mmCIF file of C-alpha atoms in Angstrom:
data_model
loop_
_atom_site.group_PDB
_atom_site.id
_atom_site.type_symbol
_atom_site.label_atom_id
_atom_site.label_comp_id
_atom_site.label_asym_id
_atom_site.label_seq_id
_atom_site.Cartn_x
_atom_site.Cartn_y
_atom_site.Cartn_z
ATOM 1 C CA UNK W 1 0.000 0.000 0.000
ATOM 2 C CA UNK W 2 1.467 3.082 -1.015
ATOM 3 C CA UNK W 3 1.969 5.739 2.028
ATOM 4 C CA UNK W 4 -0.646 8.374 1.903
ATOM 5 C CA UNK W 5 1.574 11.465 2.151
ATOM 6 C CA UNK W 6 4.392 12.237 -0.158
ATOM 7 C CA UNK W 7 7.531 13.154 1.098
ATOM 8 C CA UNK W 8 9.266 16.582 0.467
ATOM 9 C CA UNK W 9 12.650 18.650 1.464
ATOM 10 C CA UNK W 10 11.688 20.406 4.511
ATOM 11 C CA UNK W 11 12.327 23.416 3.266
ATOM 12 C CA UNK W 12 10.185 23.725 0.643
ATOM 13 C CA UNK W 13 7.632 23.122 3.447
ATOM 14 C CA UNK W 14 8.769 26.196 5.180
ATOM 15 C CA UNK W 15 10.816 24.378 7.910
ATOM 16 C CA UNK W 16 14.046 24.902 8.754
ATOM 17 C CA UNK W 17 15.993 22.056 7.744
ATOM 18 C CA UNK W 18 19.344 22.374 10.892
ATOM 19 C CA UNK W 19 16.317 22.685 13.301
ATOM 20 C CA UNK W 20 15.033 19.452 12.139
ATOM 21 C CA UNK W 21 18.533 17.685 12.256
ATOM 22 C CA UNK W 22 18.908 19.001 15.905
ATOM 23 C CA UNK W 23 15.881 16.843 16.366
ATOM 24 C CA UNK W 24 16.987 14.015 15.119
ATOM 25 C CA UNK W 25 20.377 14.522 16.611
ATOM 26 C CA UNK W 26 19.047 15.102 20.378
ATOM 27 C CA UNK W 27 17.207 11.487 19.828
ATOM 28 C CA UNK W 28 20.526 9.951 18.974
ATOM 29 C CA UNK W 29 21.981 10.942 21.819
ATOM 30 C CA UNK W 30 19.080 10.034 23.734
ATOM 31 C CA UNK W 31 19.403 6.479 21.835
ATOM 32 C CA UNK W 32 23.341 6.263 22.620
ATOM 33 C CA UNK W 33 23.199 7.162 26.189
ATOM 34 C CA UNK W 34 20.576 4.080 26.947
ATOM 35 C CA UNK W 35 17.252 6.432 27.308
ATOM 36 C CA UNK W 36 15.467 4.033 25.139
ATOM 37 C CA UNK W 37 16.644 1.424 22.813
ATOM 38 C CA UNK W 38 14.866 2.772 19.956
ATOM 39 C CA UNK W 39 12.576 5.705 18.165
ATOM 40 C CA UNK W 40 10.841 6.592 15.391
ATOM 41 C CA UNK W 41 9.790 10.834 14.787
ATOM 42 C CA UNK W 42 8.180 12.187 11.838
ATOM 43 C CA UNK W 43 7.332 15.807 10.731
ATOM 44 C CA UNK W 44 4.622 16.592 7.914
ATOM 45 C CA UNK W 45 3.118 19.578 6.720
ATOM 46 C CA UNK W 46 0.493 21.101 4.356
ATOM 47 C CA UNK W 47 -0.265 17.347 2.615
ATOM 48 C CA UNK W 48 3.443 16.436 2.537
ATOM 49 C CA UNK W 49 5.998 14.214 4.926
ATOM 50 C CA UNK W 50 9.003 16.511 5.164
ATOM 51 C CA UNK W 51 10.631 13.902 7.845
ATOM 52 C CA UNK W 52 10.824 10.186 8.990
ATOM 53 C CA UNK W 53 14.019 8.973 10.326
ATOM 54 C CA UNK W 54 14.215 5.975 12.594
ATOM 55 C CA UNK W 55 16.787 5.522 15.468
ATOM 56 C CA UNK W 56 18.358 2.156 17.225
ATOM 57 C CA UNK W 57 16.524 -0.956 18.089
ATOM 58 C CA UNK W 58 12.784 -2.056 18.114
ATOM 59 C CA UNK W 59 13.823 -5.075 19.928
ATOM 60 C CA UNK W 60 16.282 -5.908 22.021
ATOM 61 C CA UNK W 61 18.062 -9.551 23.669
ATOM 62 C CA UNK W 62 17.882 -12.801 22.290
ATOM 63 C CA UNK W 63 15.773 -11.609 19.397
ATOM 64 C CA UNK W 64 17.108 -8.219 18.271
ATOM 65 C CA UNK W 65 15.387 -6.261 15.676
ATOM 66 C CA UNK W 66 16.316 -2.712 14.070
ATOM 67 C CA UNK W 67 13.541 -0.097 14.153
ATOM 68 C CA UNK W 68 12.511 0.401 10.734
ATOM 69 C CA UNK W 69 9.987 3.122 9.420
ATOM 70 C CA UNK W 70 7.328 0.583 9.271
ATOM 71 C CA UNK W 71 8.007 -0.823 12.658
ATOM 72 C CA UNK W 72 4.644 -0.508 14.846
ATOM 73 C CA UNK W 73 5.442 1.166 18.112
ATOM 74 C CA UNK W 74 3.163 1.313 21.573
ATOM 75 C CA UNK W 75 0.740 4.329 21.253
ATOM 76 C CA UNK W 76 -0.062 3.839 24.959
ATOM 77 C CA UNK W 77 -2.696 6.735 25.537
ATOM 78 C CA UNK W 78 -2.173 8.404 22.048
ATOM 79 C CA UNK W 79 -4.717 5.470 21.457
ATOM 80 C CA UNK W 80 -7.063 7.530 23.067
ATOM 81 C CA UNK W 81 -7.532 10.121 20.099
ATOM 82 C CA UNK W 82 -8.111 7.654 17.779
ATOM 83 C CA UNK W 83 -10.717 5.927 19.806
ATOM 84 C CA UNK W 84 -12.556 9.806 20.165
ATOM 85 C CA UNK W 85 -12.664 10.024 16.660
ATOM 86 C CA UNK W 86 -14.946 6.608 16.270
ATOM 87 C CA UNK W 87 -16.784 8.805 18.102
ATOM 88 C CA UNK W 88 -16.775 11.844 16.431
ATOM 89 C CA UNK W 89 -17.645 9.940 13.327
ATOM 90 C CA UNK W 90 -20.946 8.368 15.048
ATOM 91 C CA UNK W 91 -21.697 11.628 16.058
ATOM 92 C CA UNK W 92 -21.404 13.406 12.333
ATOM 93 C CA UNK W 93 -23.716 10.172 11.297
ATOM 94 C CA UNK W 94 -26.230 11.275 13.824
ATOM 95 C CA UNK W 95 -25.771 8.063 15.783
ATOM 96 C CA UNK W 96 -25.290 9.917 18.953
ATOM 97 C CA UNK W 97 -25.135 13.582 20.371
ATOM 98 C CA UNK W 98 -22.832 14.618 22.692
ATOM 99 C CA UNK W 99 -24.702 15.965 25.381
ATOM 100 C CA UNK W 100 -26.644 12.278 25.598
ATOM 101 C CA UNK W 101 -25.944 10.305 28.139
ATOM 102 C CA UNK W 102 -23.870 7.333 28.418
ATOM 103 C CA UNK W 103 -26.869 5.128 29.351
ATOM 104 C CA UNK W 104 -29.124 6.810 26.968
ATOM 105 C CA UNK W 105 -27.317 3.767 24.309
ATOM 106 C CA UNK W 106 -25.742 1.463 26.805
ATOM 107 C CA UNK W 107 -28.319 0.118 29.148
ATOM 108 C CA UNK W 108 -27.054 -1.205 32.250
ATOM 109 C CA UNK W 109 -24.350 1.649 32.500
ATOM 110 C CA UNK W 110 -26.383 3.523 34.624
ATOM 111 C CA UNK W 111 -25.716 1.148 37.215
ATOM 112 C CA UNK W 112 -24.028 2.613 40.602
ATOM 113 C CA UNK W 113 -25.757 5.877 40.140
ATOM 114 C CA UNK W 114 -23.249 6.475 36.672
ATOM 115 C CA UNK W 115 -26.453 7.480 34.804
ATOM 116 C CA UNK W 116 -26.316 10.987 34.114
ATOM 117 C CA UNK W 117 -22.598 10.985 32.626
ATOM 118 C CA UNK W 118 -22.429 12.810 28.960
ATOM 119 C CA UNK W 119 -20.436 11.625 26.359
ATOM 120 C CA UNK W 120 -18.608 15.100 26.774
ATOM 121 C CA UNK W 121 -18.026 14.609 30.534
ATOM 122 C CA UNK W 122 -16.586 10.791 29.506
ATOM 123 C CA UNK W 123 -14.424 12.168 27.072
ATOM 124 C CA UNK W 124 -12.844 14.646 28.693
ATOM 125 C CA UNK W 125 -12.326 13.109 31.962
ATOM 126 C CA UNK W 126 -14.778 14.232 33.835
ATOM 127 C CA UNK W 127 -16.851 11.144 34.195
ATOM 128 C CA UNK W 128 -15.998 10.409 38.101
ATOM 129 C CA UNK W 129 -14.634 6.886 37.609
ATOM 130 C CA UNK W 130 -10.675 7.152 37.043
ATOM 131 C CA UNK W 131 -10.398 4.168 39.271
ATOM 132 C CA UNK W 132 -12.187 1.285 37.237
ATOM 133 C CA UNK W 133 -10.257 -1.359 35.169
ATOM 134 C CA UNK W 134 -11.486 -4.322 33.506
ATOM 135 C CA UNK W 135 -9.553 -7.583 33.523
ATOM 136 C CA UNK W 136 -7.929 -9.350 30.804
ATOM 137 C CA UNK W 137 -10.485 -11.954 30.387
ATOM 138 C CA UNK W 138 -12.666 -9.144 29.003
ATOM 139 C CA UNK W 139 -10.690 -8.670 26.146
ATOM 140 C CA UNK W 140 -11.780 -11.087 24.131
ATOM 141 C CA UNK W 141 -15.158 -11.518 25.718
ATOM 142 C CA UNK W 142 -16.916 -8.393 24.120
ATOM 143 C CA UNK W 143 -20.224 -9.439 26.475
ATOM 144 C CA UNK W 144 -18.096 -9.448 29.604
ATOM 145 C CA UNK W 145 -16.514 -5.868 29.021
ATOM 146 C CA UNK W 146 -19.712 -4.704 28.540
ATOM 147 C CA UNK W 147 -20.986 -6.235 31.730
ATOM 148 C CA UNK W 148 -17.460 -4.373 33.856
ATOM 149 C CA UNK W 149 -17.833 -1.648 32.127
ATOM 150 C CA UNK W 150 -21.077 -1.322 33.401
ATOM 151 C CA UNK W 151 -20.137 -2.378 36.934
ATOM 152 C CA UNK W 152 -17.335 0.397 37.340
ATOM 153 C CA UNK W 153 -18.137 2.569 40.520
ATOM 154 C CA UNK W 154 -18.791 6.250 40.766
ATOM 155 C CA UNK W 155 -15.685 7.738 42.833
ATOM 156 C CA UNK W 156 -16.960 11.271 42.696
ATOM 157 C CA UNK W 157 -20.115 13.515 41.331
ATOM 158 C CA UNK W 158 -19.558 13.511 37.333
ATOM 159 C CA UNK W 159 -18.607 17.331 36.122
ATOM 160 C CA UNK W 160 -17.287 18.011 39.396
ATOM 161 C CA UNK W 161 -13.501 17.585 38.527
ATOM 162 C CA UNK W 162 -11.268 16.652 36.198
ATOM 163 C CA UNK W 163 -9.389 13.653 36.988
ATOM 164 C CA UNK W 164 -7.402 11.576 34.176
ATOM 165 C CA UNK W 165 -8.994 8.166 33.396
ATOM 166 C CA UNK W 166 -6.152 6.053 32.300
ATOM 167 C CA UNK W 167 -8.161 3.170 30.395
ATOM 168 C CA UNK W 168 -12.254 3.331 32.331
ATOM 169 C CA UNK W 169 -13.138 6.479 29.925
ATOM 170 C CA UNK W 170 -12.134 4.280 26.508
ATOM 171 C CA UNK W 171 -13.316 0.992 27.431
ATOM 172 C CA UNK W 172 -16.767 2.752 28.267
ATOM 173 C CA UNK W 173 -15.979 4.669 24.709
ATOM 174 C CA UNK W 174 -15.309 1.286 22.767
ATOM 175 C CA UNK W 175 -18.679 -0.760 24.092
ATOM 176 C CA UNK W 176 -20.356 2.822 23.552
ATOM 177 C CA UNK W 177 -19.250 2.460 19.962
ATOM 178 C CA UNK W 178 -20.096 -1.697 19.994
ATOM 179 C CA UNK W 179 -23.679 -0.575 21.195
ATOM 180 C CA UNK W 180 -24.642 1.761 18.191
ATOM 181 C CA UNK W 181 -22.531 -0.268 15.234
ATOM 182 C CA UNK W 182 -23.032 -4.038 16.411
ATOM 183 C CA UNK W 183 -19.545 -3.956 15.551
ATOM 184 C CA UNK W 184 -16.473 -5.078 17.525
ATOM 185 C CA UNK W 185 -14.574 -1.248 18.225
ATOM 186 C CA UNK W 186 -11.177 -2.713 16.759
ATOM 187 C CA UNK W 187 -13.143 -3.135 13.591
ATOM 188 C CA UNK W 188 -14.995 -0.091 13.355
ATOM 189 C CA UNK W 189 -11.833 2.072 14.245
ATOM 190 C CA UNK W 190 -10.331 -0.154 11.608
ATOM 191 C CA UNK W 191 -12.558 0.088 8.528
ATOM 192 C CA UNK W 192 -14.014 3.930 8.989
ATOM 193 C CA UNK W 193 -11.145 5.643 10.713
ATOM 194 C CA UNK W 194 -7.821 4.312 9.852
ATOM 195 C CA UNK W 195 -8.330 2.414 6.403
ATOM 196 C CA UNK W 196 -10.016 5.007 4.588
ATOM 197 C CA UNK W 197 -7.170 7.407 5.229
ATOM 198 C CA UNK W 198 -4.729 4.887 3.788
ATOM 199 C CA UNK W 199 -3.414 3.874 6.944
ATOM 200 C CA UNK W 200 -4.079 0.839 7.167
ATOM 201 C CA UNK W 201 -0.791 -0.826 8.193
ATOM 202 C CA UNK W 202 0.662 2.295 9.739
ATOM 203 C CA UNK W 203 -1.651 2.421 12.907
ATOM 204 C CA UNK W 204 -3.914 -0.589 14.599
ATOM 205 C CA UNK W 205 -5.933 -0.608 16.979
ATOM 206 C CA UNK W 206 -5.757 -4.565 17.487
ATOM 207 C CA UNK W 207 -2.868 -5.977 15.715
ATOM 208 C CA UNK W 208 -3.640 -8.989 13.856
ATOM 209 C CA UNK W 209 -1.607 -12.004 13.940
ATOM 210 C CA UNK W 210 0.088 -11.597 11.283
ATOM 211 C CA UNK W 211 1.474 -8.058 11.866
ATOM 212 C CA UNK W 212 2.876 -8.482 15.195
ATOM 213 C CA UNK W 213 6.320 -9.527 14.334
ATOM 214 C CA UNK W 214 6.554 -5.480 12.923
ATOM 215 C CA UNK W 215 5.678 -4.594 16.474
ATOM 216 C CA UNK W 216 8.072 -3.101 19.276
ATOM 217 C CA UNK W 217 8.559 -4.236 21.936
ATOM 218 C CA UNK W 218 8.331 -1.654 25.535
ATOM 219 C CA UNK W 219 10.923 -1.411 28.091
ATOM 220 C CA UNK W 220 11.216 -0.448 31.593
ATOM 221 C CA UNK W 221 14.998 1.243 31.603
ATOM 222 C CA UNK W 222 16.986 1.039 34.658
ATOM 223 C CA UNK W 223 19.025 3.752 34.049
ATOM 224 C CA UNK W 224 21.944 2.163 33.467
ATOM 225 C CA UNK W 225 21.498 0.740 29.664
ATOM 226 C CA UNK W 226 19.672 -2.133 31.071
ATOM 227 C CA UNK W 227 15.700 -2.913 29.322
ATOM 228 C CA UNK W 228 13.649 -5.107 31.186
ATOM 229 C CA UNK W 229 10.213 -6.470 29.237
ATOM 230 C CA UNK W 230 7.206 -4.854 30.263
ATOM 231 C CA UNK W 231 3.889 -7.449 30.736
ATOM 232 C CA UNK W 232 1.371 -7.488 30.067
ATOM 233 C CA UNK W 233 2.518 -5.319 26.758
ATOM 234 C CA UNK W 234 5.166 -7.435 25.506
ATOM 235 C CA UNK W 235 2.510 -10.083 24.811
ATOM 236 C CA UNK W 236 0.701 -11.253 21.998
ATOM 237 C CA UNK W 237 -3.035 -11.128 23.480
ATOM 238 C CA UNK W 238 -1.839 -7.203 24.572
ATOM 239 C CA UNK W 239 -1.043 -6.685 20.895
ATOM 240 C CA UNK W 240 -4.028 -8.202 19.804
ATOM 241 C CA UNK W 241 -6.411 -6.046 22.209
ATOM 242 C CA UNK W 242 -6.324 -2.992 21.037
ATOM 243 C CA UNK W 243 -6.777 -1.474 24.773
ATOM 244 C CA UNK W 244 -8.723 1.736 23.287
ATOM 245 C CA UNK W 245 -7.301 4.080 25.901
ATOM 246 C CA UNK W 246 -3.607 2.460 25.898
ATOM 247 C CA UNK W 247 -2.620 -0.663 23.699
ATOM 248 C CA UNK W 248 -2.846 1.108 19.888
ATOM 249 C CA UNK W 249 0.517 0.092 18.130
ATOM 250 C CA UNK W 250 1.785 2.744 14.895
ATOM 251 C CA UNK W 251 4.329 4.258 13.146
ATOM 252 C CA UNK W 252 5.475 7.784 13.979
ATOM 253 C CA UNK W 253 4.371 8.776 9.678
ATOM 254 C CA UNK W 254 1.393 7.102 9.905
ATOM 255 C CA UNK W 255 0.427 9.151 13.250
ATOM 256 C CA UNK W 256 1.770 12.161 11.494
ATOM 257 C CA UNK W 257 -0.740 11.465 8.567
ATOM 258 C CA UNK W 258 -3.234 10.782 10.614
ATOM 259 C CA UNK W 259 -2.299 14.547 12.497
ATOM 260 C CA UNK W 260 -2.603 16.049 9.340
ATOM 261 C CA UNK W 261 -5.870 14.806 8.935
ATOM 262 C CA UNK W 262 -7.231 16.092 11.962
ATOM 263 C CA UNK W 263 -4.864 19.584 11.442
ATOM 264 C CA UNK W 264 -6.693 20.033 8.452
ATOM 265 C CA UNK W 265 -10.330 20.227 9.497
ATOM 266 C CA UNK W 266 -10.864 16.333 8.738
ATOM 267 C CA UNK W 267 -9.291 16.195 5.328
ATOM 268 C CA UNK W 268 -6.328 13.700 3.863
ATOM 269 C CA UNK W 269 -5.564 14.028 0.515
ATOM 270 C CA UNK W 270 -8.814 13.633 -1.634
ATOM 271 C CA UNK W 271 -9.938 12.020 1.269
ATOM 272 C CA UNK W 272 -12.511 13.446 4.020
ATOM 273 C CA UNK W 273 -12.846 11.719 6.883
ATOM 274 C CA UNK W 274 -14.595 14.451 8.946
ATOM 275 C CA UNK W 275 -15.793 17.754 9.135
ATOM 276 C CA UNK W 276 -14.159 20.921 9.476
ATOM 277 C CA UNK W 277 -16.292 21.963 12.121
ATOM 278 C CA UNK W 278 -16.212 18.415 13.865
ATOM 279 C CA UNK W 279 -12.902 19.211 14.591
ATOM 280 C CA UNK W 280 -13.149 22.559 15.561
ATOM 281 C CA UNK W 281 -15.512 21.952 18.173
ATOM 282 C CA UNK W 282 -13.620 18.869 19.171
ATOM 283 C CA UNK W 283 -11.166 20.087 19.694
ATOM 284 C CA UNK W 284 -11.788 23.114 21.675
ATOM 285 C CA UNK W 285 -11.354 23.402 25.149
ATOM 286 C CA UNK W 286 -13.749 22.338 27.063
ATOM 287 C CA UNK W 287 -12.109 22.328 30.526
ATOM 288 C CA UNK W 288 -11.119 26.226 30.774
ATOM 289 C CA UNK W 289 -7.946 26.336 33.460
ATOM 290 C CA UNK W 290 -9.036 23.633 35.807
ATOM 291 C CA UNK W 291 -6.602 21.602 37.099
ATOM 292 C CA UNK W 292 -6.636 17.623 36.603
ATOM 293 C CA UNK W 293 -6.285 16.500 40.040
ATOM 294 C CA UNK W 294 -4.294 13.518 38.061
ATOM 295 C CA UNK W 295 -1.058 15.629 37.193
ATOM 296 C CA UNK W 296 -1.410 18.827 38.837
ATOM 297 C CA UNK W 297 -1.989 20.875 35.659
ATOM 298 C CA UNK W 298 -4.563 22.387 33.233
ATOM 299 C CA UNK W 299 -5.388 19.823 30.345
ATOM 300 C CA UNK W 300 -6.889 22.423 28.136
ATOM 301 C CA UNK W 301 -8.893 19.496 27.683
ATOM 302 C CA UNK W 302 -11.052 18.446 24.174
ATOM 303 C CA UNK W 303 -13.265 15.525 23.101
ATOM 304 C CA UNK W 304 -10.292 13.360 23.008
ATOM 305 C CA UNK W 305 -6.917 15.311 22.630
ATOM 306 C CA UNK W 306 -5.935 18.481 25.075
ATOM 307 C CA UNK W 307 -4.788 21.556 23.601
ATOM 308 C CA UNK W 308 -1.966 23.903 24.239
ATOM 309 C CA UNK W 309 -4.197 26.553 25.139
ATOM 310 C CA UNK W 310 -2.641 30.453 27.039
ATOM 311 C CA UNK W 311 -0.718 28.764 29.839
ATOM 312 C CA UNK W 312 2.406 30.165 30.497
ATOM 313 C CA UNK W 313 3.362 26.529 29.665
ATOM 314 C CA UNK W 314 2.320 23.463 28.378
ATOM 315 C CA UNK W 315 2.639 19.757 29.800
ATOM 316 C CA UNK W 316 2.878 17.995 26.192
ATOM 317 C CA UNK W 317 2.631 20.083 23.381
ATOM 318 C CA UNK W 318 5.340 22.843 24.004
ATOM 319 C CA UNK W 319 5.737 25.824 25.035
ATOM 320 C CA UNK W 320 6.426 28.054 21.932
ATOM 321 C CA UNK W 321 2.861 25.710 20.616
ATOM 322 C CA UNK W 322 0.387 28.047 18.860
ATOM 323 C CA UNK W 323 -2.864 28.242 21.599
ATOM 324 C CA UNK W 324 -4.663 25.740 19.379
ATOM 325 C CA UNK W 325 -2.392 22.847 18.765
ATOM 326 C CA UNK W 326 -3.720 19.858 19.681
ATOM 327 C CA UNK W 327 -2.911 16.503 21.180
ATOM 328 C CA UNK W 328 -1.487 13.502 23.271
ATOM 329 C CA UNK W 329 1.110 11.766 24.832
ATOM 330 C CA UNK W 330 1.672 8.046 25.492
ATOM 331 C CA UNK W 331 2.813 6.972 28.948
ATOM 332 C CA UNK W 332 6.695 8.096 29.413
ATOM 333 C CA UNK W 333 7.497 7.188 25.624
ATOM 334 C CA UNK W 334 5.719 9.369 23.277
ATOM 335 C CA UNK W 335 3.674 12.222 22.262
ATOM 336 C CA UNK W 336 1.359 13.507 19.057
ATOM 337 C CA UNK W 337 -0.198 16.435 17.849
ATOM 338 C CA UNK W 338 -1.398 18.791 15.053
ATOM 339 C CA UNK W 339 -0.939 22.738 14.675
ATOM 340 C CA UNK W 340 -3.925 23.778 12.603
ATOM 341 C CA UNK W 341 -2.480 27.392 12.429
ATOM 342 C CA UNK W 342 1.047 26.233 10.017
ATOM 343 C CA UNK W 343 -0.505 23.172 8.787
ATOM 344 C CA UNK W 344 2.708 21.296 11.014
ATOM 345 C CA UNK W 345 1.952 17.641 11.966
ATOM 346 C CA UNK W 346 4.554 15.989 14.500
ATOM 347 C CA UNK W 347 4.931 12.332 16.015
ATOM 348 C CA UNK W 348 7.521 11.331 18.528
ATOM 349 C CA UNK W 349 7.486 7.042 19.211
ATOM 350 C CA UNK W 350 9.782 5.087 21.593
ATOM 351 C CA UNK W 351 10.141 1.813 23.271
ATOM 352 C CA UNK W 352 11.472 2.686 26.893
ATOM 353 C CA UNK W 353 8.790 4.124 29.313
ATOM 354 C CA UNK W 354 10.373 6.909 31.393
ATOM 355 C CA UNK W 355 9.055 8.448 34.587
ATOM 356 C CA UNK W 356 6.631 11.548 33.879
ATOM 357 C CA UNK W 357 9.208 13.997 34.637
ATOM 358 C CA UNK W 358 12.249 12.185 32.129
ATOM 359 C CA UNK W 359 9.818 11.758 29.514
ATOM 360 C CA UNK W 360 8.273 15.538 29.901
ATOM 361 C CA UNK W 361 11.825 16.816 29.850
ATOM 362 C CA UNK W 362 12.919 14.831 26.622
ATOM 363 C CA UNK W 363 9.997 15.662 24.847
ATOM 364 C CA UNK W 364 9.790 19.498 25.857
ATOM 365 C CA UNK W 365 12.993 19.653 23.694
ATOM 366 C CA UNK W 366 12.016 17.438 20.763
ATOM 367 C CA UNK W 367 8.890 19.749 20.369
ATOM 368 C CA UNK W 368 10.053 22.826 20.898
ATOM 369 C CA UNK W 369 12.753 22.071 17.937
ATOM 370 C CA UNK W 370 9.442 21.540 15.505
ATOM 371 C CA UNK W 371 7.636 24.741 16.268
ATOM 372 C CA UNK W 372 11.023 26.677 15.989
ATOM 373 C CA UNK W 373 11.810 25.105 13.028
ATOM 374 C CA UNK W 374 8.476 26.721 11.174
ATOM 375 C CA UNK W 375 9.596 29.693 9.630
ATOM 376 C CA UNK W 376 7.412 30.230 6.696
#
């Protein structure tokens, strides 16, 4: 399948081409000095992929394997954007609104006193259950998520904070979308979000069999060079999952594409996925200055990504970030977003996870290279 964007020299692009080497450079080092055993980064802009480069290993120990440009890396919670926009999608197809409730199409969800939750206040954290997991049995067992997902407990009046949901939110998203397609999530996201953009093989949300072998593998570093496995991720069923708030696998280009897609009001190529004013109101912020009593910091927070917003500075998309570049990270190892204002796309991918404040630091950098590298 031929990639979707064509590539071009950065600076016909209007980027600053020794900006965009320091970039690559600063991962190198990074590589080198045993941060992570391997990356991928891409930059695109206005239609076009003006860089992919990838760095060091995907795989490391008995079974080495290089990082490649098509090597699939662990979204972690960048999976969360593409999940929103299965939503989005329903939404456009008047499937849903997004003031209904969550129980208004999943009954059974109102279930300890979680009946009044929008589909705004679940996407944007709100929801008052950050606390609720389902088990691995319910991964393949689409009628026992359903049933935990509907058993997760109410931890605090819905609206009445914002409060990170690492994987509760999305699981309630995915059997949300299962309830209104009769459709596993994995293939919905699949067949109306990432195929129809060309993108097929560059992001998956479930990896089939026959695709995990391109998959990286995720580390826990100890600081010293060593990589230890992490589990459940490392494993096949974790690949095969498609965790919809954590356990999407990519390429850096293919997120980049899939950035410019959402950068430019909906549109790929001759393809139009959504519409402009989908993403403009999905992407607003819908969350003011409040803090997310997760982090400690304003979220700026949308239907899905956060935005960069007037804060004197920004945990995730940089601080020299226009106010309305958009957004998310994955869990200590990478981070994704869109400037609508220059057209600029960027994806950062790697295979160690770092503490919160290591992988803010790193990443800081990398991004503040791509914004100061738009010059035109």
């Amino acid at each position: 399948m031929t990639f979707p964007l064509p590539s071009a020299e950065p600076a016909a692009l209007g980027l600053d081409p020794a900006k965009l080497q320091r970039l690559c450079d600063r991962i190198e080092r990074d590589v080198a000095s045993g941060l992570h055993p391997g990356a991928q980064v891409a930059v695109a802009r206005h239609g076009k992929l003006a860089l992919a480069r990838s760095f060091g290993q995907a795989r490391v120990g008995h079974a080495p394997m290089r990082a490649e440009d098509s090597t699939l890396f662990l979204l972690y919670s960048n999976t969360k954007v593409i999940t929103a926009a299965a939503i989005w999608l329903l939404a456009e197809e008047g499937a849903l609104r997004y003031g209904d409730r969550v129980s208004d199409h999943v009954p059974g969800f109102e279930k300890h006193h979680k009946g009044d939750i929008t589909i705004i206040q679940l996407l944007t954290h709100q929801g008052g259950f950050p606390s609720s997991a389902t088990t691995p049995e319910a991964w393949g067992d689409h009628d026992l998520l359903r049933r935990q997902v509907c058993d997760f407990q109410l931890e605090w009046a819905p609206g009445s904070r914002v409060q990170y949901h690492p994987s509760a939110a999305h699981w309630t998203a995915a059997v949300l979308i299962e309830a209104l397609t009769r459709q596993d999530f994995r293939t919905f996201i699949r067949d109306r979000i990432v195929a129809p953009l060309g993108l097929a093989n560059e992001i998956m949300v479930g990896v089939p069999e026959a695709s995990q072998s391109h998959c990286a593998e995720m580390y826990d570093p100890d600081g010293k060079g060593s990589m230890t496995p992490r589990q459940p991720e490392c494993s096949a069923a974790h690949r095969a999952a498609g965790v919809p708030g954590g356990g999407g696998y990519a390429t850096a280009r293919g997120m980049a594409a899939f950035y410019q897609a959402l950068g430019n009001g909906g549109r790929l190529g001759n393809v139009r996925l959504l519409s402009p004013r989908t993403l403009a109101y999905v992407t607003r912020n819908f969350t003011g200055d409040r803090v997310d009593m997760h982090n400690g910091a304003p979220p700026h927070r949308g239907l899905g990504p956060s935005t960069r917003g007037l804060s004197e500075t920004s945990r995730g998309l940089g601080t020299l970030a226009h106010p309305s570049t958009f957004g998310h990270g994955g869990a200590g190892s990478s981070y994704c977003w869109a400037d609508p204002t220059s057209g600029v796309s960027f994806a950062f991918l790697s295979n160690a996870r770092l503490s919160n404040e290591g992988h803010d630091t790193r990443t800081e950098v990398l991004r503040n290279f791509v914004h100061a590298a738009i010059v035109d």
